[in-house]
Amino acid sequence: MTKEDIIKPENLVAKKPTLMNDTPMHYCPGCSHGVVHKLIAEVIEEMGLEDKSVGISPVGCAVFIYNYIGIDWQEAAHGRAPTLATAIKRLWPDRLVFTYQGDGDLACIGTAETIHALNRGENITIIFINNAIYGMTGGQMSPTTLVGMKTSTSPYGRDVHLHGYPLKITEIAAQLEGTAYVTRQSVQSVPAIRKAKKAIRKAFENSMAGKGSNLVEIVSTCNSGWKMSPEKSNDWMVENMFPFYPLGDLKDK
């Protein structure tokens, strides 16, 4: 038996989606963005929508998704991705239209756009990366920062009397008449990744079927902003974020 007989030509388990290009990722080691990017690319390929997908990338770490996935992209002003997605979907109803936003973009400056687009039942999907911090601009407190959590702008921890309470945007979305599917997932383990992929697929299918708006929150880590190793960030997320942001489907029409 030769060496060629033993070594397989490719590792099908870790096969790279063809939509993912060879641009080296800029994300910090342990960042959740890269995993979610791969899931989005896989779902689009499996649905055969490579030429019918339009992604909206706004501001923050999430903006650079257009560097890695080979579909049509539009860049929105800070927080305005759902508005731009609404316009594109109404003009091109046969397209898969989705946004990819962080918690600062979606739940702070973009709160109004997010809530109203979801409430109108626009046939889009909003993918919401929630790492409870402003990753790109220096680790500031975001609307989803946990009570007591330290950031560069809350060095003594989030104080509800000073900063208010964390915003559970996904719970709000689940109460809106226009939403068809609202879910919260994560990508810190293989089982979690599989569930997140199924959630993204379901949201995309709903969008294409005209069932209404969809929100997929991914509770994520920012080990650079949290000042932790990737491993400790995952542990901290499980111990602290999951109790406040519990995983699972919140609404499924």
Short mmCIF file of C-alpha atoms in Angstrom, two decimals:
data_model
loop_
_atom_site.label_atom_id
_atom_site.label_comp_id
_atom_site.label_asym_id
_atom_site.label_seq_id
_atom_site.Cartn_x
_atom_site.Cartn_y
_atom_site.Cartn_z
CA MET A 1 0.00 0.00 0.00
CA THR A 2 1.38 3.37 -1.02
CA LYS A 3 1.21 6.68 0.80
CA GLU A 4 -1.31 7.90 -1.80
CA ASP A 5 -3.62 5.01 -0.92
CA ILE A 6 -3.69 6.02 2.75
CA ILE A 7 -4.00 9.82 2.52
CA LYS A 8 -7.35 11.10 1.34
CA PRO A 9 -7.30 13.93 -1.20
CA GLU A 10 -9.34 16.20 1.05
CA ASN A 11 -10.75 16.40 4.56
CA LEU A 12 -14.49 16.52 3.95
CA VAL A 13 -15.22 17.36 7.58
CA ALA A 14 -13.34 20.64 7.37
CA LYS A 15 -14.10 21.35 3.72
CA LYS A 16 -14.04 25.04 2.92
CA PRO A 17 -17.16 26.46 1.26
CA THR A 18 -16.42 27.58 -2.29
CA LEU A 19 -18.01 30.95 -1.48
CA MET A 20 -15.26 31.59 1.07
CA ASN A 21 -12.28 33.16 -0.68
CA ASP A 22 -8.61 32.95 0.27
CA THR A 23 -8.38 36.38 1.92
CA PRO A 24 -6.62 35.94 5.30
CA MET A 25 -9.07 36.76 8.08
CA HIS A 26 -8.24 39.78 10.21
CA TYR A 27 -10.26 38.65 13.23
CA CYS A 28 -8.55 38.04 16.57
CA PRO A 29 -7.81 34.39 17.41
CA GLY A 30 -10.87 32.87 19.07
CA CYS A 31 -13.31 35.37 17.56
CA SER A 32 -16.73 33.95 16.74
CA HIS A 33 -17.10 35.91 13.48
CA GLY A 34 -15.10 33.49 11.34
CA VAL A 35 -17.22 30.52 12.40
CA VAL A 36 -20.46 32.32 11.62
CA HIS A 37 -19.09 33.47 8.26
CA LYS A 38 -18.44 29.84 7.33
CA LEU A 39 -21.95 28.79 8.37
CA ILE A 40 -23.53 31.53 6.26
CA ALA A 41 -21.46 30.52 3.23
CA GLU A 42 -22.34 26.85 3.68
CA VAL A 43 -26.07 27.54 3.96
CA ILE A 44 -26.10 29.78 0.89
CA GLU A 45 -24.28 27.11 -1.12
CA GLU A 46 -26.55 24.31 0.09
CA MET A 47 -29.62 26.37 -0.85
CA GLY A 48 -28.15 27.09 -4.29
CA LEU A 49 -28.49 30.85 -3.81
CA GLU A 50 -24.95 31.92 -4.63
CA ASP A 51 -26.16 34.24 -7.40
CA LYS A 52 -29.29 35.40 -5.59
CA SER A 53 -27.91 36.49 -2.24
CA VAL A 54 -27.36 40.06 -1.08
CA GLY A 55 -25.71 40.72 2.27
CA ILE A 56 -25.71 44.04 4.11
CA SER A 57 -22.67 44.88 6.20
CA PRO A 58 -22.71 48.00 8.39
CA VAL A 59 -20.01 49.30 10.78
CA GLY A 60 -17.78 47.53 13.30
CA CYS A 61 -15.89 44.24 13.14
CA ALA A 62 -18.83 42.77 11.22
CA VAL A 63 -18.28 45.13 8.28
CA PHE A 64 -15.44 43.06 6.86
CA ILE A 65 -17.59 40.04 6.09
CA TYR A 66 -17.67 41.29 2.49
CA ASN A 67 -13.96 40.46 2.25
CA TYR A 68 -14.57 36.77 2.78
CA ILE A 69 -17.85 35.59 1.24
CA GLY A 70 -18.23 35.85 -2.53
CA ILE A 71 -21.78 37.17 -2.90
CA ASP A 72 -23.19 40.62 -3.60
CA TRP A 73 -22.74 43.02 -0.70
CA GLN A 74 -23.96 46.50 0.17
CA GLU A 75 -22.45 48.55 2.98
CA ALA A 76 -24.88 50.52 5.12
CA ALA A 77 -24.35 53.52 7.33
CA HIS A 78 -23.94 52.75 11.02
CA GLY A 79 -27.08 50.98 12.27
CA ARG A 80 -29.00 51.34 9.02
CA ALA A 81 -28.57 47.84 7.61
CA PRO A 82 -32.22 46.73 8.11
CA THR A 83 -33.42 49.80 6.20
CA LEU A 84 -31.14 49.08 3.26
CA ALA A 85 -32.10 45.39 3.38
CA THR A 86 -35.78 46.41 3.27
CA ALA A 87 -35.26 48.45 0.11
CA ILE A 88 -33.29 45.71 -1.66
CA LYS A 89 -35.77 42.96 -0.78
CA ARG A 90 -38.73 45.04 -1.93
CA LEU A 91 -37.00 45.81 -5.23
CA TRP A 92 -35.73 42.24 -5.67
CA PRO A 93 -38.22 39.98 -3.87
CA ASP A 94 -36.63 36.86 -5.36
CA ARG A 95 -33.30 37.56 -3.63
CA LEU A 96 -32.07 36.26 -0.28
CA VAL A 97 -31.40 39.46 1.65
CA PHE A 98 -29.80 39.47 5.09
CA THR A 99 -27.89 41.77 7.40
CA TYR A 100 -24.88 40.90 9.53
CA GLN A 101 -24.58 43.18 12.57
CA GLY A 102 -22.90 43.46 15.94
CA ASP A 103 -24.60 44.51 19.16
CA GLY A 104 -23.34 48.10 19.03
CA ASP A 105 -24.59 48.59 15.48
CA LEU A 106 -27.88 46.72 15.86
CA ALA A 107 -28.94 47.40 19.44
CA CYS A 108 -27.64 50.95 19.92
CA ILE A 109 -27.52 53.32 16.97
CA GLY A 110 -29.64 50.94 14.89
CA THR A 111 -32.33 50.10 17.42
CA ALA A 112 -35.10 51.94 15.57
CA GLU A 113 -34.25 50.40 12.20
CA THR A 114 -34.04 46.93 13.72
CA ILE A 115 -37.35 47.10 15.60
CA HIS A 116 -39.36 48.67 12.81
CA ALA A 117 -38.03 46.41 10.04
CA LEU A 118 -38.83 43.35 12.13
CA ASN A 119 -42.23 44.70 13.11
CA ARG A 120 -43.14 45.39 9.48
CA GLY A 121 -42.51 41.76 8.68
CA GLU A 122 -39.95 42.50 5.98
CA ASN A 123 -38.87 39.23 4.36
CA ILE A 124 -35.26 39.58 5.46
CA THR A 125 -33.00 37.89 7.98
CA ILE A 126 -31.01 39.81 10.57
CA ILE A 127 -27.96 37.99 11.91
CA PHE A 128 -27.05 39.54 15.25
CA ILE A 129 -23.59 38.93 16.74
CA ASN A 130 -23.82 39.71 20.46
CA ASN A 131 -20.51 39.77 22.32
CA ALA A 132 -21.67 42.41 24.83
CA ILE A 133 -18.94 44.88 23.92
CA TYR A 134 -17.76 47.27 21.22
CA GLY A 135 -14.97 45.16 19.77
CA MET A 136 -13.51 47.29 17.00
CA THR A 137 -13.32 50.68 18.70
CA GLY A 138 -11.69 49.79 22.00
CA GLY A 139 -13.90 47.59 24.15
CA GLN A 140 -16.52 50.11 25.25
CA MET A 141 -19.78 49.17 26.97
CA SER A 142 -22.60 48.26 24.60
CA PRO A 143 -26.37 48.03 25.15
CA THR A 144 -25.96 44.29 25.78
CA THR A 145 -23.08 44.54 28.29
CA LEU A 146 -24.00 42.55 31.40
CA VAL A 147 -24.61 44.17 34.78
CA GLY A 148 -21.27 44.36 36.60
CA MET A 149 -19.28 43.63 33.44
CA LYS A 150 -16.16 45.76 33.12
CA THR A 151 -15.38 47.57 29.87
CA SER A 152 -13.20 50.52 28.90
CA THR A 153 -16.13 52.88 29.55
CA SER A 154 -17.42 51.04 32.62
CA PRO A 155 -14.16 50.21 34.43
CA TYR A 156 -16.00 49.48 37.68
CA GLY A 157 -18.62 47.34 35.97
CA ARG A 158 -21.98 48.21 34.44
CA ASP A 159 -24.06 50.03 37.03
CA VAL A 160 -27.82 49.94 36.38
CA HIS A 161 -28.30 53.26 38.20
CA LEU A 162 -25.82 54.92 35.87
CA HIS A 163 -26.00 52.91 32.65
CA GLY A 164 -29.37 51.19 32.75
CA TYR A 165 -30.04 47.52 32.13
CA PRO A 166 -28.77 45.30 29.28
CA LEU A 167 -31.11 45.28 26.30
CA LYS A 168 -32.59 41.91 25.36
CA ILE A 169 -33.28 42.76 21.74
CA THR A 170 -34.19 39.18 20.79
CA GLU A 171 -36.91 38.94 23.44
CA ILE A 172 -38.32 42.23 22.13
CA ALA A 173 -38.26 40.90 18.57
CA ALA A 174 -40.16 37.78 19.59
CA GLN A 175 -43.10 39.95 20.70
CA LEU A 176 -43.44 41.73 17.36
CA GLU A 177 -46.23 40.69 15.02
CA GLY A 178 -44.03 40.80 11.93
CA THR A 179 -41.41 38.29 13.05
CA ALA A 180 -41.65 34.72 11.80
CA TYR A 181 -38.59 33.17 13.43
CA VAL A 182 -36.56 34.50 16.36
CA THR A 183 -33.78 32.44 17.88
CA ARG A 184 -30.64 32.75 19.99
CA GLN A 185 -27.70 30.43 19.35
CA SER A 186 -23.93 30.23 19.87
CA VAL A 187 -20.86 28.71 18.18
CA GLN A 188 -18.52 27.76 21.04
CA SER A 189 -18.78 23.99 20.46
CA VAL A 190 -19.52 21.55 17.64
CA PRO A 191 -23.09 20.82 18.80
CA ALA A 192 -23.73 24.56 19.17
CA ILE A 193 -22.34 25.22 15.69
CA ARG A 194 -24.68 22.62 14.19
CA LYS A 195 -27.69 24.20 15.89
CA ALA A 196 -26.62 27.67 14.74
CA LYS A 197 -26.34 26.46 11.15
CA LYS A 198 -29.85 24.96 11.27
CA ALA A 199 -31.17 28.24 12.65
CA ILE A 200 -29.56 30.27 9.86
CA ARG A 201 -30.93 27.86 7.27
CA LYS A 202 -34.45 28.10 8.70
CA ALA A 203 -34.31 31.90 8.77
CA PHE A 204 -33.10 32.05 5.17
CA GLU A 205 -35.83 29.64 4.06
CA ASN A 206 -38.46 31.78 5.78
CA SER A 207 -37.12 34.87 4.03
CA MET A 208 -37.33 33.23 0.63
CA ALA A 209 -40.82 31.87 1.35
CA GLY A 210 -42.14 35.31 2.30
CA LYS A 211 -43.07 34.33 5.84
CA GLY A 212 -41.89 37.55 7.49
CA SER A 213 -38.82 38.84 9.25
CA ASN A 214 -36.28 36.66 11.01
CA LEU A 215 -33.70 37.34 13.71
CA VAL A 216 -30.82 34.99 14.52
CA GLU A 217 -28.81 36.13 17.51
CA ILE A 218 -25.43 34.50 18.06
CA VAL A 219 -24.11 34.95 21.60
CA SER A 220 -20.40 35.37 21.00
CA THR A 221 -17.03 36.11 22.56
CA CYS A 222 -14.63 39.02 22.21
CA ASN A 223 -11.54 37.73 23.93
CA SER A 224 -9.52 40.83 23.03
CA GLY A 225 -12.11 43.18 24.45
CA TRP A 226 -12.76 40.93 27.42
CA LYS A 227 -9.01 40.61 28.09
CA MET A 228 -9.16 36.81 28.19
CA SER A 229 -7.77 33.89 26.26
CA PRO A 230 -10.10 32.27 23.70
CA GLU A 231 -10.60 29.28 26.01
CA LYS A 232 -11.40 31.41 29.04
CA SER A 233 -13.68 33.60 26.94
CA ASN A 234 -15.78 30.59 25.98
CA ASP A 235 -15.97 29.49 29.62
CA TRP A 236 -16.92 33.00 30.76
CA MET A 237 -19.60 33.23 28.08
CA VAL A 238 -21.16 29.94 29.14
CA GLU A 239 -21.08 30.86 32.84
CA ASN A 240 -22.17 34.49 32.58
CA MET A 241 -23.84 35.29 29.27
CA PHE A 242 -25.94 32.18 28.75
CA PRO A 243 -27.91 32.62 32.02
CA PHE A 244 -28.90 36.16 30.96
CA TYR A 245 -29.16 35.40 27.24
CA PRO A 246 -30.54 31.83 27.22
CA LEU A 247 -30.16 29.85 24.00
CA GLY A 248 -32.97 28.42 21.93
CA ASP A 249 -35.90 29.39 19.72
CA LEU A 250 -37.98 32.23 21.12
CA LYS A 251 -40.54 32.28 18.30
CA ASP A 252 -41.33 30.02 15.38
CA LYS A 253 -44.48 30.64 13.37
#
